[in-house]
């Protein structure tokens, strides 16, 4: 049995897909949703699904290791970042070595790094005149968007596409692939 924690800062559409996907699969459960934003949509989604939630503060997250106790209390053995905007501290990367994955809304190594998240990414893709973009699912290390790539999927960018259109296409890819990629990683254990 695997227990996942999802870390997210925003709306939580990916978290919703992951929670719903694993509701049908008894061998994996989303046991905790963690956010740095008290009013993040993702916390509401978790509550709707009866998943415990935790709000983290910057000083506690970076200044102590108390999150490790919270994760242990919920038997967490795998962490998914789904729109989580804070850098994961080294102590957490070490404690969950190759057991933290992130989704990025572009084809890394392009359009990654600090400040490259959500709409900023799609605007940069549009401004560069790219003809394709996509998603990257990767292991998390101590740098933004630099861990080993696990999976990528692509979609075309048409000349008339706005950053919103690009965001829509990318979200579709994320929702289609992210739960299955996580399931694949966990089924190997
Ligand atoms: C997703 O598109 C995810 O790839 C992106 O934030 C969005 C969250 O959407 N993550 C990053 O940009 C990380 N650098 P959601 O809250 O609807 O799941």
mmCIF file of C-alpha atoms and ligand atoms in Angstrom:
data_model
loop_
_atom_site.group_PDB
_atom_site.id
_atom_site.type_symbol
_atom_site.label_atom_id
_atom_site.label_comp_id
_atom_site.label_asym_id
_atom_site.label_seq_id
_atom_site.Cartn_x
_atom_site.Cartn_y
_atom_site.Cartn_z
ATOM 1 C CA UNK A 1 0.000 0.000 0.000
ATOM 2 C CA UNK A 2 1.336 3.425 -0.982
ATOM 3 C CA UNK A 3 0.407 6.705 0.661
ATOM 4 C CA UNK A 4 0.921 9.836 -1.441
ATOM 5 C CA UNK A 5 1.187 13.437 -0.280
ATOM 6 C CA UNK A 6 0.412 16.110 -2.853
ATOM 7 C CA UNK A 7 2.082 19.513 -2.439
ATOM 8 C CA UNK A 8 0.325 22.314 -4.351
ATOM 9 C CA UNK A 9 0.050 26.097 -4.263
ATOM 10 C CA UNK A 10 -2.882 26.842 -6.549
ATOM 11 C CA UNK A 11 -6.115 25.722 -8.136
ATOM 12 C CA UNK A 12 -5.391 22.046 -7.846
ATOM 13 C CA UNK A 13 -6.818 20.666 -11.088
ATOM 14 C CA UNK A 14 -3.971 18.137 -11.248
ATOM 15 C CA UNK A 15 -4.450 17.213 -7.609
ATOM 16 C CA UNK A 16 -8.141 16.589 -8.311
ATOM 17 C CA UNK A 17 -7.308 14.217 -11.186
ATOM 18 C CA UNK A 18 -4.778 12.343 -9.076
ATOM 19 C CA UNK A 19 -7.128 11.998 -6.093
ATOM 20 C CA UNK A 20 -9.958 10.779 -8.336
ATOM 21 C CA UNK A 21 -7.734 8.367 -10.247
ATOM 22 C CA UNK A 22 -6.462 6.658 -7.098
ATOM 23 C CA UNK A 23 -9.938 6.444 -5.530
ATOM 24 C CA UNK A 24 -10.486 3.609 -8.035
ATOM 25 C CA UNK A 25 -7.234 1.874 -7.057
ATOM 26 C CA UNK A 26 -7.027 0.504 -3.538
ATOM 27 C CA UNK A 27 -3.240 -0.079 -3.620
ATOM 28 C CA UNK A 28 -2.509 3.669 -3.643
ATOM 29 C CA UNK A 29 -4.190 6.468 -1.731
ATOM 30 C CA UNK A 30 -3.720 10.214 -1.558
ATOM 31 C CA UNK A 31 -3.406 10.598 2.201
ATOM 32 C CA UNK A 32 -2.420 14.243 2.595
ATOM 33 C CA UNK A 33 -2.618 17.499 0.640
ATOM 34 C CA UNK A 34 -0.154 20.197 1.662
ATOM 35 C CA UNK A 35 -0.220 23.838 0.605
ATOM 36 C CA UNK A 36 1.766 26.953 1.380
ATOM 37 C CA UNK A 37 -1.357 29.019 0.642
ATOM 38 C CA UNK A 38 -4.134 28.977 3.185
ATOM 39 C CA UNK A 39 -6.825 29.811 0.603
ATOM 40 C CA UNK A 40 -5.535 27.653 -2.263
ATOM 41 C CA UNK A 41 -8.254 25.927 -4.292
ATOM 42 C CA UNK A 42 -6.431 22.658 -3.843
ATOM 43 C CA UNK A 43 -7.287 22.603 -0.130
ATOM 44 C CA UNK A 44 -10.997 22.865 -0.937
ATOM 45 C CA UNK A 45 -10.678 19.999 -3.432
ATOM 46 C CA UNK A 46 -8.969 17.862 -0.793
ATOM 47 C CA UNK A 47 -11.710 18.575 1.739
ATOM 48 C CA UNK A 48 -14.388 17.674 -0.842
ATOM 49 C CA UNK A 49 -12.705 14.287 -1.170
ATOM 50 C CA UNK A 50 -12.127 13.790 2.530
ATOM 51 C CA UNK A 51 -8.333 14.024 2.198
ATOM 52 C CA UNK A 52 -6.538 15.535 5.231
ATOM 53 C CA UNK A 53 -4.884 18.903 4.566
ATOM 54 C CA UNK A 54 -1.939 20.769 5.990
ATOM 55 C CA UNK A 55 -0.975 24.420 5.606
ATOM 56 C CA UNK A 56 2.768 25.054 5.820
ATOM 57 C CA UNK A 57 4.555 28.251 6.762
ATOM 58 C CA UNK A 58 7.830 29.299 5.224
ATOM 59 C CA UNK A 59 9.766 29.592 8.509
ATOM 60 C CA UNK A 60 8.699 26.123 9.667
ATOM 61 C CA UNK A 61 9.227 24.471 6.277
ATOM 62 C CA UNK A 62 12.760 25.821 5.797
ATOM 63 C CA UNK A 63 13.803 26.324 9.401
ATOM 64 C CA UNK A 64 12.764 22.968 10.899
ATOM 65 C CA UNK A 65 12.231 19.401 9.711
ATOM 66 C CA UNK A 66 8.858 19.015 11.404
ATOM 67 C CA UNK A 67 7.143 18.230 8.101
ATOM 68 C CA UNK A 68 8.926 14.853 8.222
ATOM 69 C CA UNK A 69 6.907 13.988 11.344
ATOM 70 C CA UNK A 70 3.676 15.046 9.644
ATOM 71 C CA UNK A 71 4.505 12.896 6.627
ATOM 72 C CA UNK A 72 5.387 9.931 8.836
ATOM 73 C CA UNK A 73 2.150 10.323 10.804
ATOM 74 C CA UNK A 74 0.247 9.866 7.524
ATOM 75 C CA UNK A 75 2.521 6.978 6.398
ATOM 76 C CA UNK A 76 3.587 8.980 3.323
ATOM 77 C CA UNK A 77 6.067 7.128 1.103
ATOM 78 C CA UNK A 78 5.765 9.216 -2.084
ATOM 79 C CA UNK A 79 5.423 12.961 -2.749
ATOM 80 C CA UNK A 80 3.860 14.594 -5.787
ATOM 81 C CA UNK A 81 4.366 18.283 -6.553
ATOM 82 C CA UNK A 82 1.400 19.517 -8.575
ATOM 83 C CA UNK A 83 1.839 23.260 -9.033
ATOM 84 C CA UNK A 84 3.925 23.718 -5.870
ATOM 85 C CA UNK A 85 5.910 26.939 -6.126
ATOM 86 C CA UNK A 86 8.390 26.665 -3.272
ATOM 87 C CA UNK A 87 11.790 25.020 -3.653
ATOM 88 C CA UNK A 88 11.909 21.672 -1.837
ATOM 89 C CA UNK A 89 14.490 21.920 0.974
ATOM 90 C CA UNK A 90 17.522 19.611 0.934
ATOM 91 C CA UNK A 91 16.492 17.669 4.058
ATOM 92 C CA UNK A 92 13.214 16.684 2.374
ATOM 93 C CA UNK A 93 14.878 15.750 -0.931
ATOM 94 C CA UNK A 94 17.273 13.519 1.028
ATOM 95 C CA UNK A 95 14.533 11.898 3.112
ATOM 96 C CA UNK A 96 12.511 11.100 -0.031
ATOM 97 C CA UNK A 97 15.297 10.377 -2.498
ATOM 98 C CA UNK A 98 13.734 9.505 -5.906
ATOM 99 C CA UNK A 99 10.357 9.521 -4.214
ATOM 100 C CA UNK A 100 9.404 13.111 -5.079
ATOM 101 C CA UNK A 101 8.125 13.950 -8.556
ATOM 102 C CA UNK A 102 7.141 17.266 -10.104
ATOM 103 C CA UNK A 103 5.165 18.212 -13.176
ATOM 104 C CA UNK A 104 6.357 21.152 -15.247
ATOM 105 C CA UNK A 105 4.209 22.737 -17.977
ATOM 106 C CA UNK A 106 6.887 22.775 -20.709
ATOM 107 C CA UNK A 107 9.496 20.573 -22.329
ATOM 108 C CA UNK A 108 12.398 20.853 -19.894
ATOM 109 C CA UNK A 109 15.214 21.890 -20.006
ATOM 110 C CA UNK A 110 13.419 24.658 -21.908
ATOM 111 C CA UNK A 111 11.411 27.177 -19.874
ATOM 112 C CA UNK A 112 12.400 25.899 -16.448
ATOM 113 C CA UNK A 113 13.993 27.427 -13.375
ATOM 114 C CA UNK A 114 13.023 29.923 -10.713
ATOM 115 C CA UNK A 115 10.084 32.133 -11.687
ATOM 116 C CA UNK A 116 9.097 29.827 -14.558
ATOM 117 C CA UNK A 117 5.715 28.569 -13.475
ATOM 118 C CA UNK A 118 2.155 28.502 -14.743
ATOM 119 C CA UNK A 119 1.298 31.344 -17.070
ATOM 120 C CA UNK A 120 4.854 32.731 -17.144
ATOM 121 C CA UNK A 121 5.883 29.552 -18.944
ATOM 122 C CA UNK A 122 3.126 29.726 -21.568
ATOM 123 C CA UNK A 123 3.821 33.415 -22.206
ATOM 124 C CA UNK A 124 7.523 32.667 -22.737
ATOM 125 C CA UNK A 125 6.696 29.797 -25.116
ATOM 126 C CA UNK A 126 4.418 32.114 -27.118
ATOM 127 C CA UNK A 127 6.955 34.964 -27.154
ATOM 128 C CA UNK A 128 9.670 32.630 -28.448
ATOM 129 C CA UNK A 129 7.461 31.515 -31.356
ATOM 130 C CA UNK A 130 7.706 27.834 -30.442
ATOM 131 C CA UNK A 131 5.766 25.447 -32.668
ATOM 132 C CA UNK A 132 5.400 22.869 -29.916
ATOM 133 C CA UNK A 133 5.388 22.645 -26.162
ATOM 134 C CA UNK A 134 4.304 20.031 -23.657
ATOM 135 C CA UNK A 135 4.794 18.632 -20.181
ATOM 136 C CA UNK A 136 7.680 17.154 -18.238
ATOM 137 C CA UNK A 137 7.383 14.867 -15.229
ATOM 138 C CA UNK A 138 10.678 14.594 -13.378
ATOM 139 C CA UNK A 139 12.298 13.603 -10.105
ATOM 140 C CA UNK A 140 12.908 16.477 -7.741
ATOM 141 C CA UNK A 141 16.373 17.460 -6.580
ATOM 142 C CA UNK A 142 17.619 20.559 -4.798
ATOM 143 C CA UNK A 143 17.368 22.838 -7.857
ATOM 144 C CA UNK A 144 14.234 24.082 -9.582
ATOM 145 C CA UNK A 145 13.232 21.821 -12.499
ATOM 146 C CA UNK A 146 16.568 20.001 -12.774
ATOM 147 C CA UNK A 147 15.951 16.415 -11.609
ATOM 148 C CA UNK A 148 16.026 13.438 -13.993
ATOM 149 C CA UNK A 149 13.230 13.405 -16.548
ATOM 150 C CA UNK A 150 10.744 10.538 -16.240
ATOM 151 C CA UNK A 151 8.215 11.393 -18.937
ATOM 152 C CA UNK A 152 7.438 14.031 -21.546
ATOM 153 C CA UNK A 153 4.457 14.571 -23.856
ATOM 154 C CA UNK A 154 4.121 17.176 -26.594
ATOM 155 C CA UNK A 155 1.433 19.289 -28.193
ATOM 156 C CA UNK A 156 1.530 21.679 -31.146
ATOM 157 C CA UNK A 157 1.473 25.444 -30.711
ATOM 158 C CA UNK A 158 -0.410 27.059 -33.602
ATOM 159 C CA UNK A 159 0.531 30.594 -34.685
ATOM 160 C CA UNK A 160 -2.883 31.884 -33.527
ATOM 161 C CA UNK A 161 -2.677 30.244 -30.090
ATOM 162 C CA UNK A 162 -2.715 32.656 -27.154
ATOM 163 C CA UNK A 163 -0.949 31.819 -23.867
ATOM 164 C CA UNK A 164 -4.402 30.789 -22.572
ATOM 165 C CA UNK A 165 -4.843 28.359 -25.476
ATOM 166 C CA UNK A 166 -1.413 26.912 -24.775
ATOM 167 C CA UNK A 167 -2.271 26.578 -21.083
ATOM 168 C CA UNK A 168 -5.429 24.666 -21.973
ATOM 169 C CA UNK A 169 -3.575 22.199 -24.192
ATOM 170 C CA UNK A 170 -0.882 21.674 -21.582
ATOM 171 C CA UNK A 171 -3.406 21.117 -18.794
ATOM 172 C CA UNK A 172 -5.128 18.485 -20.934
ATOM 173 C CA UNK A 173 -1.831 16.629 -21.327
ATOM 174 C CA UNK A 174 -1.155 16.917 -17.596
ATOM 175 C CA UNK A 175 -4.541 15.554 -16.613
ATOM 176 C CA UNK A 176 -4.263 12.683 -19.089
ATOM 177 C CA UNK A 177 -0.760 11.544 -18.156
ATOM 178 C CA UNK A 178 0.205 12.553 -14.617
ATOM 179 C CA UNK A 179 -1.909 10.036 -12.655
ATOM 180 C CA UNK A 180 -0.835 7.167 -14.925
ATOM 181 C CA UNK A 181 2.844 8.043 -14.703
ATOM 182 C CA UNK A 182 2.618 8.105 -10.886
ATOM 183 C CA UNK A 183 0.800 4.762 -10.915
ATOM 184 C CA UNK A 184 3.531 3.329 -13.141
ATOM 185 C CA UNK A 185 6.288 4.482 -10.798
ATOM 186 C CA UNK A 186 4.530 3.036 -7.759
ATOM 187 C CA UNK A 187 3.646 -0.266 -9.382
ATOM 188 C CA UNK A 188 7.362 -0.986 -9.745
ATOM 189 C CA UNK A 189 7.735 -1.203 -5.924
HETATM 190 C C1 LIG B 1 0.344 23.067 -13.728
HETATM 191 O O1 LIG B 1 0.233 23.434 -15.070
HETATM 192 C C2 LIG B 1 1.779 22.679 -13.380
HETATM 193 O O2 LIG B 1 2.451 22.098 -14.469
HETATM 194 C C3 LIG B 1 2.361 24.027 -13.067
HETATM 195 O O3 LIG B 1 1.366 24.673 -12.307
HETATM 196 C C4 LIG B 1 0.096 24.280 -12.806
HETATM 197 C C5 LIG B 1 -0.808 23.948 -11.635
HETATM 198 O O4 LIG B 1 -2.117 23.765 -12.101
HETATM 199 N N1 LIG B 1 3.593 23.880 -12.329
HETATM 200 C C6 LIG B 1 4.628 24.707 -12.499
HETATM 201 O O5 LIG B 1 4.588 25.651 -13.255
HETATM 202 C C7 LIG B 1 5.852 24.375 -11.655
HETATM 203 N N2 LIG B 1 7.006 25.088 -12.118
HETATM 204 P P1 LIG B 1 -3.228 23.125 -11.163
HETATM 205 O O6 LIG B 1 -3.178 23.864 -9.836
HETATM 206 O O7 LIG B 1 -4.524 23.370 -11.871
HETATM 207 O O8 LIG B 1 -2.912 21.655 -11.008
#
